[in-house]
Amino acid sequence: MRWSFHKALLCASVFTTALGKPAIQKDELKDSKQVAINDDSRSPSHEDGKDTTDGSTYFNGQRVPPFIQLTEKIQEEIKGGYWLVEFFSPYCGHCKHLAPIWQTFYEFYYTSEPVPGSAVKPKDPDTTTSSFTRYYDMHFAKMDCVQWGTACEEAGITSYPTIVLFKDGKEIKKSVGNNKLSYFSEWLEEVLESIKPGSRPKDGMRLPEVGAKSVDPPQGDEPVMDKSKDTAKGAAAGEAHNAKTRSSAAETEETATSASTSASTAKSKELAQPTETANPKGISVPLTAQTFQRLVTATHDPWFIKFYAPWCHHCQAMAPNWAGMAREVQGKLNIGEVNCDVEKRLCKDVRVRGFPTIHFFRGGERIEYEGLRGLGDFVGFAKKAMEVGSGVQDVDFDTFKEMEETEEVIFVYFYDHATTSEDFEALERLVLSLVGHAKLVKTKDPRMNERFKVSTWPRLAVSRDGKPTYYNALSPRDMRDFRKVLEWMQSVWLPIVPELTATNAQDIMRNKLVVLGVLSRDRSDEFIVAKREIKNAALEWIDKQQQAFNLERQELRDAKQLRIEEAEDRNDQRALRSAKQIRINMDEVKRKEVGFAWVDGVFWERWIRTTYGIDVKDGERVVINDEDNHRYWDNTITGNPIVPSRTSILETLPKIVASPPKIPPKSHAGIFEHIFLTLRRLSFGHPWLALGVISIVVLLGGWLGRVRWRRARNATKAWGNGGYFHLDGKEGLLGMSMGNGTTGGKKD
């Protein structure tokens, strides 16, 4: 049914709604937004699958509440979690045909086990914390588009029935016109697997018949991998390795975690809480698809897991360091490994695209480890990852001061008595993403508020070497926006003057000018002084930039106020409204971002010498690098080298930031790359001039090509007619077969 019918059906829908039962509103639904019912209210007829008087049904002996009926406040109602919504019209024939199919689909998944084949078998999805809806945070709802036509139109619904999957209020998947139960099952299984990798069966679910009130459980829940098709040498090695370690996995499984047995008794968490003792034997536990579901996906236990192939040389080289790290964190962090030659489906679900791939998991969420593979690198990351299990630490003024002595970057969340549980839940989601980068703490200490000048709560700030930077968004919705907050954190989670390494080079160097100190640890005294000078220069530059930013913003505000006053003096209401509507957006003001860093000139000696022509043995130096344009500066305005001195850096930097730079740059690109970059800069600065230059080059190239082609054609004709050549004033034929069949040669 199309939108053209809305007006015609509006009166009929109002009359029908008045006669029918009132819709079930979201705030009337209990806990997981589904109506709960006590076990003692069930009757034998319910167990037989008969409906109740409140609209509930029973499937597999478990009560299924009615669909949630969404209203015009749909954006508020579906703002949290996953929502599978059917947009329909009560007068649509296709919608009526879909109704029993969609009802069976809902009943089946609502009462299904969260992890098919696991030991967790919920008796009542309404009250248990391990139900399907809570495990995946998945809700089922309907929306009558005759009653709420405007809201449906704003949601982009143009035909019925339409099934839409939302995540945190945003559409991520849509289906229009499909009416097969198997299709919807495959559709949803793909989504569920992406939410909790490894939690869904390989061959899909055993579905009931449409209208049925029960379905037999599948036999044999563990997926069996088909290895007969893989004749590669690595598969045989993988099978041998798996047979060797299977007994170790079974022996360690019971002691690695006990959370899966306590999932049905948890009161405040939908997944099991972390175990008291992790990794009791100090080994890397081999994991299969089944043990991965039970030990990793279905619990809150932190796990550090490598995905490898036995034939991979990098994996073989990394193995001793991985085993050593497992011993180092014995009793502190679970360590695991997955053989991707054997567990192909699991590795595919985790999106492993190369070997080795290393992930840190907790509660179904994960981050990829991208650091170096030395023992010290693994242990350092593991120690930081251990803190994830304890959540966000609450600190006071004295604790924070002690923390600053060891941590260069600390994110601080300021809260008060009015901060809600939703705010804290959004904060906890950030912890995993910060592992290996920065520390996150929370505080309500008045002395901390005074130090950071915080007067509104909640508020988020970062302290880098004692200097605060604030997250500008203040509304509750922005503070709970995970992606927006994390994007800001990623922009400021490096120290003010970080060390340039292989893992953070892209984050440091791209999209900015970088003042890079080339230092040597071998000269300890000079090293300490140089780092201090670069940091002082960075802090002073940041202060100056902040002052310039505030001054520019104030000038824009003054200009706006002048327009308002001028319009009021002239009594020009139109100009007054226009002036008041001016929005001051400092993000639109173009500013050249400048970063600071240092690099170990001894460790990276070859790269520094080939890129910048600098040898650290001659002394500490500073270069100002523009990676986007493959150019750099290593001299001051007087031609002397830039040294790690606050004065030298701050005198040179403004002249380089100027447009165009007052100091000519040097290039570390090849000649062809240099030409390309020059044309690219020209196209951005003077697009019409660049277009003209490119047009001239193309025309000139075409003309030269045409001339060469004509000459080649004329030469071919001449050769075909027995052409001559001139040598030492004598004419003679070439000693070769000509086009006319004659043979030329020198005659004696």
XYZ file of C-alpha atoms in Angstrom:
748
model
C 0.000 0.000 0.000
C 1.402 3.418 -0.919
C 1.256 6.743 0.914
C -1.533 8.035 -1.315
C -3.999 5.975 0.714
C -3.169 7.565 4.057
C -5.725 10.329 4.013
C -8.464 8.011 2.821
C -7.822 5.576 5.615
C -7.224 8.035 8.444
C -10.867 8.307 9.557
C -11.366 4.539 9.398
C -8.237 3.967 11.485
C -9.425 6.358 14.193
C -12.769 4.549 14.374
C -11.078 1.142 14.464
C -8.627 2.223 17.168
C -11.483 3.532 19.310
C -13.233 0.138 19.210
C -10.121 -2.007 19.733
C -7.986 -2.497 22.807
C -5.500 0.271 23.692
C -1.977 -0.204 22.330
C 0.679 -1.429 24.681
C 2.995 1.475 25.393
C 6.714 1.089 25.920
C 6.714 2.485 29.459
C 4.097 -0.077 30.457
C 6.412 -2.957 29.600
C 8.557 -4.444 32.279
C 12.392 -4.407 32.402
C 13.382 -5.698 28.978
C 10.411 -3.862 27.433
C 8.305 -7.049 27.422
C 5.459 -7.721 29.918
C 6.514 -10.171 32.658
C 4.275 -12.797 34.179
C 4.765 -14.999 37.233
C 5.327 -18.695 36.757
C 2.384 -19.567 39.024
C -0.072 -17.823 36.674
C 0.409 -20.388 33.949
C -2.250 -22.996 33.335
C -2.177 -26.316 31.494
C -3.891 -24.657 28.553
C -0.973 -22.236 28.300
C 1.472 -25.073 28.131
C -0.490 -26.405 25.181
C 0.223 -23.205 23.297
C -3.116 -21.421 23.729
C -3.188 -17.647 23.909
C -3.943 -15.678 27.074
C -6.457 -12.918 27.545
C -3.767 -10.208 27.600
C -2.598 -11.008 24.056
C 0.352 -13.154 25.142
C 1.077 -16.526 23.534
C 3.100 -19.572 24.493
C 5.858 -21.236 22.507
C 7.769 -24.304 23.654
C 5.966 -23.921 26.982
C 7.317 -20.386 27.530
C 5.250 -17.239 27.657
C 5.686 -14.747 24.780
C 4.361 -11.216 25.395
C 2.726 -9.194 22.606
C 4.812 -7.119 20.222
C 5.827 -3.696 21.493
C 3.637 -1.131 19.717
C 5.681 1.919 18.743
C 4.217 5.430 18.555
C 5.163 8.804 17.114
C 7.969 8.919 19.729
C 9.771 6.128 17.898
C 13.163 7.845 18.027
C 13.030 7.972 21.810
C 11.603 4.465 22.112
C 14.302 2.706 20.058
C 17.315 4.807 20.993
C 18.998 1.975 22.913
C 19.968 -1.493 21.671
C 18.851 -3.423 18.588
C 15.210 -3.094 17.443
C 13.595 -5.270 14.778
C 10.498 -3.350 13.692
C 7.678 -4.264 11.287
C 6.051 -1.227 9.668
C 2.582 -2.255 8.493
C -0.938 -1.170 7.642
C -3.955 -3.071 9.029
C -5.634 -2.768 5.603
C -2.686 -4.137 3.576
C -3.248 -7.645 2.161
C 0.479 -8.420 2.106
C 0.735 -7.374 5.757
C -2.108 -9.732 6.688
C -0.364 -12.566 4.857
C 2.903 -11.829 6.695
C 1.271 -11.602 10.154
C 1.313 -15.332 11.101
C 4.815 -15.760 9.647
C 6.163 -12.802 11.598
C 4.395 -13.952 14.784
C 5.963 -17.425 14.564
C 9.355 -15.879 13.812
C 9.056 -13.644 16.896
C 7.865 -16.432 19.208
C 10.619 -18.779 18.053
C 13.499 -16.341 18.605
C 12.076 -14.800 21.752
C 12.085 -18.209 23.488
C 15.282 -19.551 21.889
C 18.552 -20.120 23.701
C 20.932 -17.140 23.463
C 23.794 -19.459 22.467
C 22.401 -22.620 20.819
C 24.030 -25.663 22.309
C 25.278 -23.939 25.458
C 24.490 -24.960 29.010
C 22.431 -21.826 29.483
C 18.773 -22.771 28.949
C 16.466 -20.005 30.203
C 13.211 -21.147 31.772
C 11.486 -17.798 31.561
C 12.741 -15.194 29.056
C 10.857 -12.464 30.947
C 12.814 -12.783 34.175
C 16.120 -14.521 33.437
C 19.225 -12.472 32.716
C 20.432 -14.956 30.103
C 17.471 -14.695 27.739
C 17.813 -14.161 24.002
C 16.572 -10.558 24.138
C 18.945 -9.546 26.923
C 21.959 -11.435 25.613
C 21.801 -9.694 22.229
C 19.944 -6.577 23.476
C 17.407 -7.370 20.743
C 13.802 -6.107 20.872
C 10.854 -6.898 18.598
C 8.246 -4.270 17.789
C 5.530 -3.186 15.353
C 4.328 0.173 14.104
C 0.920 0.934 12.603
C 1.637 3.345 9.749
C -2.033 4.287 9.358
C -2.198 5.505 12.930
C 1.305 7.005 12.914
C 1.715 7.969 9.262
C 3.951 11.002 9.822
C 6.400 9.066 11.968
C 6.583 6.281 9.377
C 7.209 8.790 6.630
C 10.044 10.357 8.651
C 11.507 6.860 9.062
C 11.643 6.503 5.257
C 8.879 3.895 4.930
C 7.278 3.979 1.473
C 5.590 0.574 1.196
C 4.187 -2.203 3.369
C 5.186 -4.429 4.968
C 8.725 -3.189 5.640
C 11.060 -4.784 8.201
C 13.811 -2.517 9.549
C 16.611 -3.292 11.993
C 17.740 -0.345 14.098
C 20.803 -0.026 16.304
C 20.703 2.767 18.881
C 18.019 4.494 16.816
C 19.864 4.295 13.475
C 18.770 2.091 10.584
C 21.331 -0.581 9.691
C 19.294 -3.063 7.630
C 15.977 -3.143 5.743
C 13.814 -5.770 4.056
C 10.798 -4.988 1.865
C 8.270 -7.503 0.503
C 9.817 -10.757 1.766
C 7.498 -13.263 3.458
C 9.550 -16.447 3.997
C 10.384 -17.619 7.504
C 13.699 -19.067 6.323
C 14.666 -15.744 4.738
C 14.043 -13.802 7.943
C 15.980 -16.393 9.948
C 19.049 -16.122 7.692
C 18.680 -12.350 7.740
C 18.696 -12.206 11.550
C 21.349 -14.903 12.038
C 23.822 -12.782 10.086
C 23.155 -9.842 12.401
C 23.385 -11.941 15.575
C 26.710 -13.398 14.489
C 28.105 -9.905 13.960
C 26.959 -8.882 17.450
C 28.447 -11.938 19.196
C 31.010 -13.643 16.916
C 30.989 -17.416 17.241
C 27.628 -17.572 19.063
C 25.448 -18.878 16.215
C 25.302 -22.394 14.708
C 27.042 -22.958 11.399
C 24.060 -24.470 9.582
C 21.431 -22.092 10.919
C 18.465 -22.777 13.200
C 15.862 -25.547 12.956
C 12.725 -23.538 12.236
C 9.112 -24.382 13.180
C 6.183 -24.531 10.806
C 4.203 -21.309 10.483
C 1.617 -21.243 13.252
C 3.299 -24.013 15.289
C 3.665 -23.584 19.036
C 6.826 -25.665 19.487
C 9.870 -26.956 17.675
C 12.207 -29.826 18.453
C 15.720 -28.829 19.576
C 18.497 -29.519 17.060
C 20.636 -32.612 17.510
C 24.349 -32.066 17.882
C 24.943 -28.390 18.548
C 28.655 -28.236 17.856
C 29.405 -27.380 14.239
C 31.587 -29.921 12.449
C 34.196 -28.522 10.098
C 34.516 -30.219 6.716
C 38.240 -30.836 6.265
C 38.060 -33.304 3.412
C 38.123 -30.546 0.835
C 41.345 -29.017 2.166
C 44.271 -31.038 0.901
C 46.791 -28.348 1.695
C 49.799 -29.203 3.718
C 48.772 -26.728 6.385
C 45.505 -28.574 7.040
C 47.345 -31.752 7.956
C 49.616 -29.825 10.278
C 46.591 -28.119 11.779
C 44.862 -31.416 12.466
C 47.960 -32.814 14.130
C 48.331 -29.692 16.253
C 44.664 -29.762 17.211
C 44.866 -33.447 18.265
C 47.931 -32.687 20.325
C 46.352 -29.808 22.220
C 42.730 -31.019 22.510
C 43.374 -32.760 25.817
C 45.084 -29.643 27.159
C 42.066 -27.532 26.143
C 39.644 -29.880 27.894
C 41.792 -29.939 31.024
C 42.133 -26.160 31.170
C 38.543 -25.360 30.221
C 37.147 -26.084 33.695
C 39.690 -23.886 35.489
C 40.002 -21.067 32.939
C 36.585 -19.649 33.801
C 33.512 -20.529 35.841
C 31.325 -17.713 34.534
C 29.268 -19.776 32.091
C 27.695 -21.807 34.938
C 26.648 -18.715 36.842
C 25.099 -16.816 33.907
C 21.525 -17.761 34.829
C 21.953 -16.420 38.380
C 23.463 -13.013 37.570
C 21.239 -10.139 38.698
C 22.723 -7.031 37.207
C 24.599 -8.320 34.172
C 23.273 -10.194 31.173
C 26.587 -12.059 30.880
C 28.517 -13.901 33.534
C 30.937 -11.929 35.700
C 34.699 -12.445 35.380
C 36.210 -15.350 37.249
C 38.258 -14.881 40.399
C 41.306 -16.706 38.983
C 42.228 -16.380 35.320
C 44.843 -18.424 33.503
C 45.707 -20.597 36.543
C 48.315 -22.682 34.697
C 50.048 -19.887 32.789
C 49.443 -21.369 29.330
C 47.767 -20.364 26.080
C 44.506 -22.330 25.911
C 43.644 -23.880 22.497
C 40.052 -22.909 21.679
C 37.497 -24.558 19.433
C 34.244 -23.060 18.158
C 32.317 -24.545 21.076
C 34.760 -23.553 23.828
C 35.093 -20.092 22.281
C 31.329 -19.603 22.632
C 31.247 -20.800 26.204
C 34.433 -19.260 27.592
C 34.797 -16.036 25.591
C 31.560 -14.925 23.931
C 29.131 -15.868 26.702
C 31.095 -14.341 29.606
C 32.634 -11.074 30.752
C 36.055 -12.710 31.186
C 38.892 -10.799 29.470
C 40.733 -12.933 26.906
C 43.857 -12.203 24.849
C 43.647 -14.519 21.805
C 45.800 -15.130 18.752
C 44.407 -16.534 15.505
C 47.111 -18.397 13.609
C 47.996 -21.081 11.080
C 50.656 -23.721 11.856
C 52.391 -23.201 8.497
C 52.707 -19.412 8.971
C 56.366 -18.416 9.505
C 55.411 -15.224 11.372
C 53.219 -17.293 13.700
C 56.044 -19.735 14.315
C 58.456 -16.910 15.109
C 55.946 -15.320 17.479
C 55.082 -18.555 19.336
C 57.882 -18.421 21.991
C 57.032 -14.826 22.937
C 53.319 -15.689 23.114
C 53.995 -18.648 25.416
C 56.324 -16.520 27.537
C 53.658 -13.839 27.895
C 51.129 -16.483 29.013
C 53.520 -17.499 31.799
C 54.124 -13.886 32.811
C 50.401 -13.184 33.321
C 49.580 -16.453 35.074
C 46.631 -15.990 37.403
C 45.907 -12.532 35.964
C 44.664 -12.735 32.353
C 43.251 -15.534 30.176
C 45.381 -16.296 27.112
C 44.052 -18.336 24.201
C 44.772 -19.366 20.622
C 42.673 -20.527 17.667
C 44.041 -22.716 14.872
C 42.428 -21.261 11.756
C 43.296 -24.300 9.637
C 40.911 -26.259 11.853
C 38.380 -23.635 12.988
C 37.770 -22.020 9.609
C 34.215 -20.873 10.356
C 35.178 -19.251 13.653
C 38.091 -17.379 12.071
C 35.829 -16.212 9.255
C 33.270 -14.922 11.759
C 35.981 -12.989 13.589
C 37.051 -11.594 10.192
C 40.616 -12.891 10.284
C 42.293 -11.802 7.042
C 45.926 -12.544 7.821
C 48.154 -14.461 10.197
C 48.777 -13.911 12.962
C 45.784 -11.811 14.019
C 45.515 -10.937 17.710
C 42.367 -9.713 19.484
C 41.503 -8.761 23.030
C 37.948 -9.865 23.954
C 35.633 -8.968 26.805
C 31.877 -9.536 26.993
C 31.445 -10.122 23.264
C 33.332 -6.929 22.329
C 36.851 -6.900 20.990
C 39.764 -4.745 19.875
C 42.624 -5.753 17.612
C 46.176 -5.672 18.900
C 48.375 -3.846 16.403
C 51.573 -3.497 18.416
C 54.950 -5.183 18.055
C 55.296 -8.908 18.772
C 58.122 -8.905 21.286
C 57.692 -10.426 24.724
C 57.897 -7.026 26.395
C 55.291 -5.581 24.014
C 52.856 -8.422 24.724
C 53.352 -8.219 28.491
C 52.986 -4.436 28.503
C 49.689 -4.605 26.651
C 48.468 -7.497 28.815
C 49.125 -5.572 32.021
C 47.072 -2.662 30.755
C 44.331 -5.030 29.597
C 44.068 -6.559 33.079
C 42.561 -3.326 34.377
C 39.541 -3.697 32.064
C 37.905 -6.239 34.352
C 37.775 -3.792 37.262
C 35.860 -1.137 35.275
C 36.398 2.612 35.557
C 38.352 3.490 38.679
C 36.906 6.136 41.024
C 39.685 8.487 42.189
C 40.093 11.453 44.507
C 42.463 14.402 44.231
C 45.441 12.711 45.924
C 45.108 9.453 43.968
C 44.909 11.344 40.699
C 48.031 13.345 41.577
C 49.975 10.133 42.180
C 48.639 8.671 38.937
C 49.939 11.639 36.940
C 53.509 10.735 37.909
C 53.309 7.460 35.946
C 50.623 8.129 33.282
C 51.151 10.683 30.516
C 47.510 10.679 29.352
C 44.501 10.304 31.683
C 40.843 10.766 30.722
C 38.727 12.068 33.609
C 34.939 11.740 33.861
C 33.411 14.239 36.306
C 30.041 13.276 37.807
C 27.709 14.231 40.639
C 24.707 12.791 42.477
C 22.399 13.439 39.492
C 24.450 11.339 37.037
C 22.299 8.433 35.848
C 23.048 4.751 35.349
C 22.780 5.272 31.577
C 25.667 7.725 31.781
C 27.839 5.232 33.641
C 26.937 2.423 31.218
C 28.001 4.602 28.288
C 31.250 5.353 30.132
C 32.006 1.661 30.723
C 31.738 0.971 26.984
C 34.769 3.198 26.380
C 37.169 1.239 28.581
C 37.949 -1.504 26.076
C 38.768 0.926 23.251
C 41.345 2.724 25.423
C 43.404 -0.364 26.271
C 47.013 0.295 25.318
C 46.418 3.994 24.716
C 45.317 5.845 27.850
C 43.727 5.434 31.276
C 40.122 6.356 32.101
C 39.007 7.343 35.617
C 35.971 9.022 37.171
C 35.697 11.419 40.083
C 33.276 13.465 42.168
C 35.937 15.030 44.391
C 35.259 18.790 44.783
C 39.002 19.461 44.690
C 39.190 17.857 41.248
C 36.292 20.038 40.081
C 38.133 23.081 41.355
C 41.410 22.141 39.694
C 39.813 21.484 36.296
C 37.281 24.329 36.675
C 34.297 22.011 36.131
C 30.881 23.435 37.010
C 28.518 21.232 34.943
C 28.107 17.474 35.221
C 28.763 15.052 33.702
C 31.891 16.400 32.004
C 34.759 14.687 30.202
C 38.326 15.951 30.013
C 41.802 14.625 29.288
C 44.953 15.505 31.187
C 48.067 15.274 29.032
C 51.216 15.966 31.007
C 49.050 17.927 33.438
C 47.450 20.110 30.743
C 43.652 19.677 30.416
C 41.639 19.487 27.202
C 37.833 19.275 27.327
C 35.185 17.429 25.363
C 33.052 20.341 24.191
C 29.689 18.544 23.899
C 27.656 18.937 27.099
C 24.192 17.539 26.370
C 23.378 14.101 27.874
C 22.778 12.664 24.423
C 26.220 13.745 23.195
C 27.887 12.461 26.358
C 26.344 9.025 25.731
C 27.201 8.975 22.025
C 29.857 6.231 22.010
C 31.188 6.897 18.512
C 31.371 10.654 18.935
C 33.105 10.458 22.312
C 35.557 7.806 21.093
C 36.376 9.870 18.002
C 37.293 12.791 20.257
C 39.343 10.511 22.532
C 41.304 9.163 19.569
C 42.209 12.718 18.570
C 43.762 13.486 21.987
C 44.911 10.156 23.450
C 48.547 10.644 22.462
C 50.883 12.480 24.880
C 51.804 16.061 24.052
C 55.242 14.860 22.927
C 54.975 11.110 22.183
C 57.747 8.853 20.959
C 57.377 7.991 17.274
C 57.123 4.206 16.825
C 55.999 1.841 14.102
C 52.561 1.430 15.727
C 51.676 5.111 16.183
C 53.493 6.676 13.231
C 50.339 7.094 11.143
C 48.389 8.670 14.009
C 51.192 11.141 14.731
C 52.324 12.138 11.254
C 49.190 12.330 9.116
C 47.093 15.463 8.512
C 49.398 17.829 10.397
C 52.779 19.490 10.647
C 54.948 17.600 13.129
C 57.885 19.054 15.041
C 60.033 15.922 15.226
C 63.030 15.795 17.545
C 65.758 13.366 16.462
C 67.341 12.347 19.781
C 69.780 9.768 21.100
C 69.355 7.852 24.345
C 73.078 7.151 24.379
C 73.722 10.736 25.512
C 71.452 10.635 28.560
C 72.020 14.212 29.785
C 71.444 15.777 26.378
C 68.468 13.455 25.832
C 66.692 14.638 28.991
C 67.364 18.312 28.266
C 66.233 17.995 24.629
C 62.959 16.280 25.587
C 62.243 18.959 28.165
C 62.924 21.745 25.659
C 60.623 20.180 23.046
C 57.865 19.716 25.637
C 58.185 23.335 26.826
C 57.985 24.515 23.217
C 54.881 22.359 22.667
C 53.120 23.684 25.790
C 53.897 27.296 24.880
C 52.734 26.782 21.291
C 49.475 25.223 22.482
C 48.869 28.166 24.817
C 49.468 30.649 22.010
C 47.164 28.745 19.663
C 44.438 28.646 22.320
C 44.762 32.398 22.860
C 44.563 32.995 19.115
C 41.521 30.709 18.919
C 39.742 32.594 21.724
C 40.620 35.951 20.152
C 39.301 34.880 16.741
C 36.091 33.568 18.282
C 35.607 36.802 20.212
C 36.103 38.828 17.027
C 33.361 36.812 15.310
C 31.058 37.357 18.272
C 31.779 41.108 18.238
C 31.047 41.240 14.513
C 27.709 39.504 15.090
C 26.826 41.919 17.910
C 27.655 44.896 15.712
C 25.251 43.648 13.038
C 22.515 43.204 15.627
C 23.027 46.715 17.017
C 23.128 48.218 13.531
C 19.852 46.513 12.603
C 18.225 47.704 15.838
C 19.346 51.298 15.193
C 17.764 51.181 11.722
C 14.728 49.326 13.049
C 15.260 46.758 10.280
C 13.496 43.629 11.554
C 14.570 41.520 8.605
C 18.237 42.372 9.077
C 17.844 41.828 12.835
C 16.489 38.326 12.374
C 19.247 37.563 9.886
C 21.929 38.808 12.283
C 20.554 36.782 15.196
C 20.558 33.626 13.096
C 24.302 33.831 12.472
C 25.971 30.776 13.978
C 29.598 30.997 15.006
C 31.194 27.691 14.071
C 34.913 27.615 14.748
C 35.230 24.242 13.061
C 34.856 25.997 9.728
C 37.862 28.225 10.430
C 40.883 26.757 8.671
C 43.843 26.265 11.000
C 47.101 24.439 10.425
C 47.363 21.755 13.088
C 50.791 21.263 14.624
C 51.957 18.228 16.588
C 55.123 17.417 18.487
C 57.018 14.129 18.792
C 60.495 12.653 19.167
C 62.185 9.637 17.589
C 65.094 7.465 18.675
C 67.769 8.483 16.196
C 69.930 5.440 16.925
C 67.194 2.805 16.522
C 65.780 4.472 13.373
C 69.163 5.640 12.073
C 68.784 4.303 8.528
C 65.280 5.705 7.997
C 66.267 9.136 9.347
C 69.401 9.306 7.212
C 67.637 8.294 3.977
C 64.562 10.475 4.595
C 66.004 13.637 6.115
C 69.758 13.283 5.503
C 70.458 13.581 9.243
C 72.916 11.526 11.296
C 72.197 11.652 15.031
C 75.887 11.051 15.732
C 76.443 14.690 14.730
C 74.095 15.842 17.484
C 70.388 16.217 18.288
C 68.366 17.865 15.533
C 64.770 18.908 14.846
C 62.855 18.629 11.579
C 59.361 19.945 10.888
C 57.632 17.363 8.715
C 54.602 17.739 6.420
C 53.824 14.112 5.590
C 50.746 14.850 3.472
C 52.861 16.841 1.015
C 56.087 14.800 1.443
C 58.160 17.814 2.451
C 60.078 19.002 5.498
C 62.119 21.840 6.967
C 65.377 21.403 8.890
C 66.761 24.954 8.832
C 65.777 28.235 10.454
C 65.184 31.473 8.575
C 68.924 32.207 8.877
C 69.888 28.868 7.337
C 71.114 27.255 10.565
C 69.904 23.787 11.596
C 66.863 23.638 13.878
C 67.987 22.322 17.263
C 65.908 20.987 20.192
C 65.609 24.379 21.827
C 62.403 26.185 22.771
C 63.673 29.394 21.172
C 64.813 27.749 17.929
C 61.518 25.880 17.492
C 59.163 28.754 18.359
C 61.040 31.227 16.129
C 60.908 28.883 13.119
C 57.431 27.399 13.446
C 55.355 30.561 12.677
C 57.319 31.120 9.476
C 56.529 27.582 8.302
C 52.851 27.695 9.282
C 52.424 30.869 7.230
C 50.760 30.510 3.847
C 52.861 30.334 1.771
C 55.778 29.266 4.028
C 58.496 31.888 4.433
C 61.175 29.193 4.500
C 61.525 27.023 1.379
C 60.861 23.349 2.102
C 62.843 20.287 1.128
C 61.248 17.193 -0.387
C 61.742 13.535 0.507
C 59.703 12.353 -2.519
C 60.940 11.106 -5.907
C 60.829 13.315 -9.000
C 57.576 11.900 -10.398
C 55.941 11.899 -6.960
C 57.126 15.493 -6.510
C 55.485 16.531 -9.796
C 52.254 14.816 -8.789
C 52.217 16.484 -5.348
C 52.932 19.881 -6.909
C 49.986 19.479 -9.279
C 47.787 18.342 -6.401
C 48.654 21.396 -4.295
C 48.076 23.613 -7.325
C 44.662 22.018 -7.950
C 43.539 22.697 -4.379
C 44.833 26.267 -4.269
C 44.041 27.338 -7.864
C 41.632 24.830 -9.436
C 40.983 26.786 -12.667
C 44.681 27.394 -13.236
C 45.374 23.706 -12.611
C 42.642 22.737 -15.080
C 44.192 25.024 -17.690
C 47.680 23.582 -17.171
C 46.376 20.012 -17.416
C 44.455 20.868 -20.602
C 47.560 22.386 -22.212
C 49.652 19.345 -21.266
C 47.048 16.975 -22.726
C 46.771 18.967 -25.974
C 50.541 19.240 -26.294
C 50.944 15.526 -25.682
C 48.274 14.740 -28.271
C 49.946 17.010 -30.862
C 53.386 15.476 -30.292
C 51.926 11.994 -30.515
C 50.216 12.837 -33.809
C 53.426 14.248 -35.288
C 55.375 11.138 -34.309
C 52.671 8.916 -35.778
C 52.775 10.769 -39.124
C 56.566 10.483 -39.288
C 56.387 6.773 -38.546
C 53.772 6.263 -41.254
C 55.833 8.157 -43.851
C 58.916 6.163 -42.916
C 56.982 2.913 -43.386
C 55.949 3.971 -46.877
C 59.513 4.854 -47.774
C 60.791 1.465 -46.622
C 58.062 -0.291 -48.581
C 59.282 1.403 -51.811
C 62.889 0.309 -51.388
C 64.119 3.232 -49.366
C 67.738 4.468 -49.337
C 70.109 5.578 -46.622
C 73.035 7.991 -46.826
C 76.421 6.989 -45.492
C 79.623 8.941 -46.032
C 78.119 10.672 -49.054
C 77.231 7.416 -50.752
C 73.808 6.007 -51.378
C 73.040 2.379 -51.037
C 70.256 -0.028 -50.112
C 70.031 -1.547 -46.640
C 71.271 -5.095 -46.511
C 67.821 -6.565 -45.836
C 64.688 -7.797 -47.639
C 62.551 -4.886 -48.772
C 58.820 -4.545 -49.048
C 58.913 -4.911 -52.844
C 60.556 -8.306 -52.680
C 64.089 -7.093 -53.692
C 67.183 -7.773 -51.667
C 69.543 -4.951 -51.029
C 73.198 -5.131 -50.069
C 76.613 -3.599 -50.575
C 78.100 -4.358 -54.006
C 81.817 -4.889 -54.357
